[in-house]
Amino acid sequence: MLDVIKSLDRLTWNTQHHFTHIEAQHDFIRAWAIQFELGYTDVRVVQMALQLDGKHHDLLQKFTAAYEKVYDYEYAFVAGGLEGFNEKYGDKIEDYRAAADEFLGLIDQVRALNGK
């Protein structure tokens, strides 16, 4: 499998820090949006590595579905700031936490395939 450890490291950092940023009700900052965009690229790199490997289709599907859940929460923040996020998901922070935890677990599964 292609070495995607740096992408996995960034996705782990983004997922953890973006969740805590929103949970703490911090305002939107430009760096957050840049991290969000770069995270999207990292997801695509991991997906490509899993596809090229050809041995882990089930993990690819789970990884993609889990990312899409996290993406929805993060996009609400990127598109509408804290107010937009709270309007759409303010009462669903525990659902967001569960989605982030699920995604982090799948990142760890891919990391194990990468031998790290």
CSV table of C-alpha atoms in Angstrom, one decimal:
chain,number,residue,atom,x,y,z
A,1,MET,CA,0.0,0.0,0.0
A,2,LEU,CA,1.2,3.5,-0.7
A,3,ASP,CA,2.6,5.4,2.3
A,4,VAL,CA,-0.1,7.7,3.5
A,5,ILE,CA,1.0,8.2,7.1
A,6,LYS,CA,1.4,12.0,6.8
A,7,SER,CA,-2.2,12.2,5.4
A,8,LEU,CA,-3.4,10.0,8.3
A,9,ASP,CA,-1.5,12.2,10.8
A,10,ARG,CA,-3.1,15.4,9.4
A,11,LEU,CA,-6.6,13.8,9.3
A,12,THR,CA,-6.2,12.7,12.9
A,13,TRP,CA,-5.1,16.2,14.0
A,14,ASN,CA,-7.8,17.9,12.0
A,15,THR,CA,-10.6,15.7,13.3
A,16,GLN,CA,-9.6,16.0,16.9
A,17,HIS,CA,-8.9,19.7,16.9
A,18,HIS,CA,-11.8,20.7,14.7
A,19,PHE,CA,-14.2,18.9,17.0
A,20,THR,CA,-12.7,20.5,20.2
A,21,HIS,CA,-12.7,23.9,18.5
A,22,ILE,CA,-16.5,23.7,17.8
A,23,GLU,CA,-17.3,22.0,21.1
A,24,ALA,CA,-15.6,24.9,22.9
A,25,GLN,CA,-17.7,27.3,20.8
A,26,HIS,CA,-14.7,29.1,19.3
A,27,ASP,CA,-15.3,31.4,16.4
A,28,PHE,CA,-14.5,30.6,12.9
A,29,ILE,CA,-10.9,31.3,11.8
A,30,ARG,CA,-9.4,31.3,8.4
A,31,ALA,CA,-6.8,28.6,9.3
A,32,TRP,CA,-9.7,26.2,10.1
A,33,ALA,CA,-11.0,26.5,6.6
A,34,ILE,CA,-7.6,25.8,5.1
A,35,GLN,CA,-7.2,22.8,7.3
A,36,PHE,CA,-10.6,21.6,6.2
A,37,GLU,CA,-9.7,21.9,2.5
A,38,LEU,CA,-6.4,20.2,2.9
A,39,GLY,CA,-8.1,17.4,4.9
A,40,TYR,CA,-10.4,16.8,2.0
A,41,THR,CA,-7.3,16.3,-0.2
A,42,ASP,CA,-5.8,13.9,2.5
A,43,VAL,CA,-9.0,11.8,2.4
A,44,ARG,CA,-8.7,11.5,-1.3
A,45,VAL,CA,-5.1,10.4,-1.1
A,46,VAL,CA,-6.0,7.7,1.5
A,47,GLN,CA,-9.0,6.6,-0.7
A,48,MET,CA,-6.7,6.3,-3.7
A,49,ALA,CA,-4.2,4.3,-1.7
A,50,LEU,CA,-6.9,1.9,-0.6
A,51,GLN,CA,-8.3,1.6,-4.1
A,52,LEU,CA,-4.8,0.9,-5.6
A,53,ASP,CA,-4.1,-1.7,-3.0
A,54,GLY,CA,-7.3,-3.5,-4.0
A,55,LYS,CA,-7.5,-5.6,-0.8
A,56,HIS,CA,-9.5,-3.5,1.5
A,57,HIS,CA,-12.7,-2.5,-0.3
A,58,ASP,CA,-14.8,-2.9,2.9
A,59,LEU,CA,-12.4,-0.6,4.8
A,60,LEU,CA,-12.5,1.9,1.9
A,61,GLN,CA,-16.3,2.0,2.1
A,62,LYS,CA,-16.4,2.5,5.9
A,63,PHE,CA,-13.6,5.1,5.7
A,64,THR,CA,-15.5,7.1,3.1
A,65,ALA,CA,-18.8,6.9,4.9
A,66,ALA,CA,-17.3,7.9,8.2
A,67,TYR,CA,-15.5,10.9,6.6
A,68,GLU,CA,-18.7,12.0,4.9
A,69,LYS,CA,-20.4,12.2,8.3
A,70,VAL,CA,-17.6,14.3,9.8
A,71,TYR,CA,-17.5,16.4,6.6
A,72,ASP,CA,-21.1,17.4,7.1
A,73,TYR,CA,-20.5,18.8,10.6
A,74,GLU,CA,-17.3,20.5,9.5
A,75,TYR,CA,-18.8,22.0,6.4
A,76,ALA,CA,-21.6,23.5,8.4
A,77,PHE,CA,-19.0,25.4,10.4
A,78,VAL,CA,-16.9,26.4,7.3
A,79,ALA,CA,-20.0,27.6,5.5
A,80,GLY,CA,-21.8,29.3,8.3
A,81,GLY,CA,-19.3,29.8,11.1
A,82,LEU,CA,-20.2,29.0,14.7
A,83,GLU,CA,-23.7,30.4,14.2
A,84,GLY,CA,-24.4,28.3,11.1
A,85,PHE,CA,-23.1,25.2,12.8
A,86,ASN,CA,-25.2,25.8,16.0
A,87,GLU,CA,-28.3,26.4,13.9
A,88,LYS,CA,-27.9,23.1,12.1
A,89,TYR,CA,-26.1,20.9,14.7
A,90,GLY,CA,-26.0,22.8,18.0
A,91,ASP,CA,-28.1,20.1,19.7
A,92,LYS,CA,-26.1,17.2,18.1
A,93,ILE,CA,-22.6,17.7,19.5
A,94,GLU,CA,-22.6,14.1,20.9
A,95,ASP,CA,-23.6,12.8,17.4
A,96,TYR,CA,-20.6,14.8,16.0
A,97,ARG,CA,-18.4,13.3,18.7
A,98,ALA,CA,-19.5,9.8,17.8
A,99,ALA,CA,-18.9,10.5,14.1
A,100,ALA,CA,-15.4,11.9,14.8
A,101,ASP,CA,-14.5,8.9,17.0
A,102,GLU,CA,-15.7,6.5,14.4
A,103,PHE,CA,-13.6,8.2,11.7
A,104,LEU,CA,-10.5,8.3,14.0
A,105,GLY,CA,-10.9,4.5,14.6
A,106,LEU,CA,-11.0,3.9,10.8
A,107,ILE,CA,-7.9,6.1,10.4
A,108,ASP,CA,-6.2,3.9,12.9
A,109,GLN,CA,-7.2,0.8,10.9
A,110,VAL,CA,-5.6,2.3,7.7
A,111,ARG,CA,-2.5,3.3,9.7
A,112,ALA,CA,-2.1,-0.4,10.8
A,113,LEU,CA,-2.2,-1.4,7.1
A,114,ASN,CA,0.6,1.1,6.5
A,115,GLY,CA,2.7,-0.6,9.1
A,116,LYS,CA,2.8,2.2,11.6
